[in-house]
Short mmCIF file of C-alpha atoms in Angstrom, two decimals:
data_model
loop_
_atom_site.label_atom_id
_atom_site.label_comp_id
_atom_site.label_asym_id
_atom_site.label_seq_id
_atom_site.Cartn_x
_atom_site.Cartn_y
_atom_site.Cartn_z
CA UNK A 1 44.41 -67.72 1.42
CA UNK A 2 42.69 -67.29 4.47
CA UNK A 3 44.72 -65.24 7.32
CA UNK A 4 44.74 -66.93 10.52
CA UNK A 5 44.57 -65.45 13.78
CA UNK A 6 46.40 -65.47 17.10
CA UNK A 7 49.70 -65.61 17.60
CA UNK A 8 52.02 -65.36 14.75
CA UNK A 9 54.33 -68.36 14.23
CA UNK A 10 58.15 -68.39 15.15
CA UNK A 11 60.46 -67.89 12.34
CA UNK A 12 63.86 -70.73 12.84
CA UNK A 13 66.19 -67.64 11.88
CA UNK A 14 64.42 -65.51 15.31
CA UNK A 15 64.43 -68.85 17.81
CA UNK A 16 68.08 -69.55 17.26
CA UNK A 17 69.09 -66.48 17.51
CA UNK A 18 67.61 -65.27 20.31
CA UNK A 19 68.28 -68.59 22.26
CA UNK A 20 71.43 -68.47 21.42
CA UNK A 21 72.52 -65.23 22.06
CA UNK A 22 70.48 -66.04 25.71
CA UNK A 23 72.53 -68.98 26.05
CA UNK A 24 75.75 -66.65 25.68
CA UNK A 25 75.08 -63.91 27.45
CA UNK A 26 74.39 -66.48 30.65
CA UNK A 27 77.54 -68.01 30.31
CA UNK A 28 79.39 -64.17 29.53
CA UNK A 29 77.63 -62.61 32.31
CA UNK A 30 77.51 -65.16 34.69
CA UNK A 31 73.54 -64.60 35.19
CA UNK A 32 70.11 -66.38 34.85
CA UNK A 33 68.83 -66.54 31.55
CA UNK A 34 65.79 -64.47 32.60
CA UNK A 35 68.52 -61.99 33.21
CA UNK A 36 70.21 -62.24 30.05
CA UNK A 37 66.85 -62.10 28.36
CA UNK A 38 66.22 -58.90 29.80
CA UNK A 39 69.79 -58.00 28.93
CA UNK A 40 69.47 -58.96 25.26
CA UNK A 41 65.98 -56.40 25.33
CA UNK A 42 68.16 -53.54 25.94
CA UNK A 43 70.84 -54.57 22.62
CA UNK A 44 70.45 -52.11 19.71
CA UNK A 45 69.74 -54.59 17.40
CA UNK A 46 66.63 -56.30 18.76
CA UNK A 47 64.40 -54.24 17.45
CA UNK A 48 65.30 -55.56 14.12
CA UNK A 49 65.11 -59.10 15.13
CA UNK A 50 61.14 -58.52 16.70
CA UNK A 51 60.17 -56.98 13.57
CA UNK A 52 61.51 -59.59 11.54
CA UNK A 53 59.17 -62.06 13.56
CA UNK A 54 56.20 -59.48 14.07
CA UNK A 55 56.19 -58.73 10.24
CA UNK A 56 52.41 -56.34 10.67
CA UNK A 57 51.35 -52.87 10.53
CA UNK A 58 51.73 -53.32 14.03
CA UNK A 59 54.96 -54.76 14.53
CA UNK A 60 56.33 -51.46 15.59
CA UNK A 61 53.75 -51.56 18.65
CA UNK A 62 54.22 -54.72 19.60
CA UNK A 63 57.87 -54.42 19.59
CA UNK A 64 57.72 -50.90 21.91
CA UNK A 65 55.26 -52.91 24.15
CA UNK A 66 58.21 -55.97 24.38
CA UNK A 67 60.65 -53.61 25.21
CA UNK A 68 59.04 -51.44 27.72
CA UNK A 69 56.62 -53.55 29.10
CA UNK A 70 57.76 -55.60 31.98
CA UNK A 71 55.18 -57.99 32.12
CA UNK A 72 54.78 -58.04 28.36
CA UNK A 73 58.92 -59.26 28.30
CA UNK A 74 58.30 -61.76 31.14
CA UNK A 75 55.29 -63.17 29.44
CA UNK A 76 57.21 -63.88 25.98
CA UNK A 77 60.06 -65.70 28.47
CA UNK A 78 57.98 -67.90 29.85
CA UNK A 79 55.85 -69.16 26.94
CA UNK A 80 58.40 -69.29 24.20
CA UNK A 81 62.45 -68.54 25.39
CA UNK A 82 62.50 -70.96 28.11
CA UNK A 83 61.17 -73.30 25.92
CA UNK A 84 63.48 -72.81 23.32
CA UNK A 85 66.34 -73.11 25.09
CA UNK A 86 65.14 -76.07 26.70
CA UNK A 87 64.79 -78.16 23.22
CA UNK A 88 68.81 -76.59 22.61
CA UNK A 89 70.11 -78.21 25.99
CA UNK A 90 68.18 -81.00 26.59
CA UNK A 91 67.42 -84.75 24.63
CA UNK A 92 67.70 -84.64 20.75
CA UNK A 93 68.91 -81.11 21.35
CA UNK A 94 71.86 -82.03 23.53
CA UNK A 95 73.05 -84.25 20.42
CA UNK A 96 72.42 -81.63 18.00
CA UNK A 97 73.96 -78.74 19.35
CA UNK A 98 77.26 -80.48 21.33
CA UNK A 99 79.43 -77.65 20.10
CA UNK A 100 77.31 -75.05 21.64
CA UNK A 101 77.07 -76.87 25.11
CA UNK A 102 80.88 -77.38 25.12
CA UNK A 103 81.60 -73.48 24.60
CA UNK A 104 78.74 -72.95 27.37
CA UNK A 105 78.46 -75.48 29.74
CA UNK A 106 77.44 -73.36 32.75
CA UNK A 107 73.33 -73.16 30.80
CA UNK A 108 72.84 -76.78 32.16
CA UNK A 109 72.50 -75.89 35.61
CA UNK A 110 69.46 -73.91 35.41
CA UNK A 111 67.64 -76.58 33.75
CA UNK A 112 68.80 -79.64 35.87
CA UNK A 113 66.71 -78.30 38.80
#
């Protein structure tokens, strides 16, 4: 099978779990979920979680670069986090995932503007 370049797909385990440890962390630490992103960078565990979605020689790079590179951290927000947890609060999402929008309401402000 051929191997296909660019960026490596999303596992479902690594997009729920990171958007929903985002989601928490917003509603814990009363903060933007840019803020809790960056706060979820700095858990122990993370690195695990990155090199579960990396899965390359060069996962351990990549996952370094994540971590300490600012714009490299800001960049993965953007094109796949925000997204993420925009599908979790918002249309067939919001039906989905009641339970988790009940125990966090306070995520639906930043995405009402």
């Amino acid at each position: 099978m051929v191997e296909r370049r660019g960026q490596p797909k999303v596992s479902k385990f690594v997009e729920i779990s990171i958007s929903h440890k985002v989601i928490e962390y917003c509603n814990r630490y009363n903060e933007s979920p840019f803020k809790a992103w960056k706060r979820l960078i700095k858990h122990r565990a993370f690195r695990d979680l990155m090199k579960e979605h990396f899965k390359k020689d060069v996962a351990d790079f990549r996952v370094d670069k994540l971590i300490n590179d600012y714009d490299s951290s800001k960049n993965f927000y953007y094109k796949h986090i925000k997204k993420w947890m925009k599908n979790r609060t918002s249309g067939i999402g919001l039906l989905v995932n009641k339970d988790l929008l009940k125990k966090y309401p306070k995520i639906l402000k930043y995405f009402n503007k």
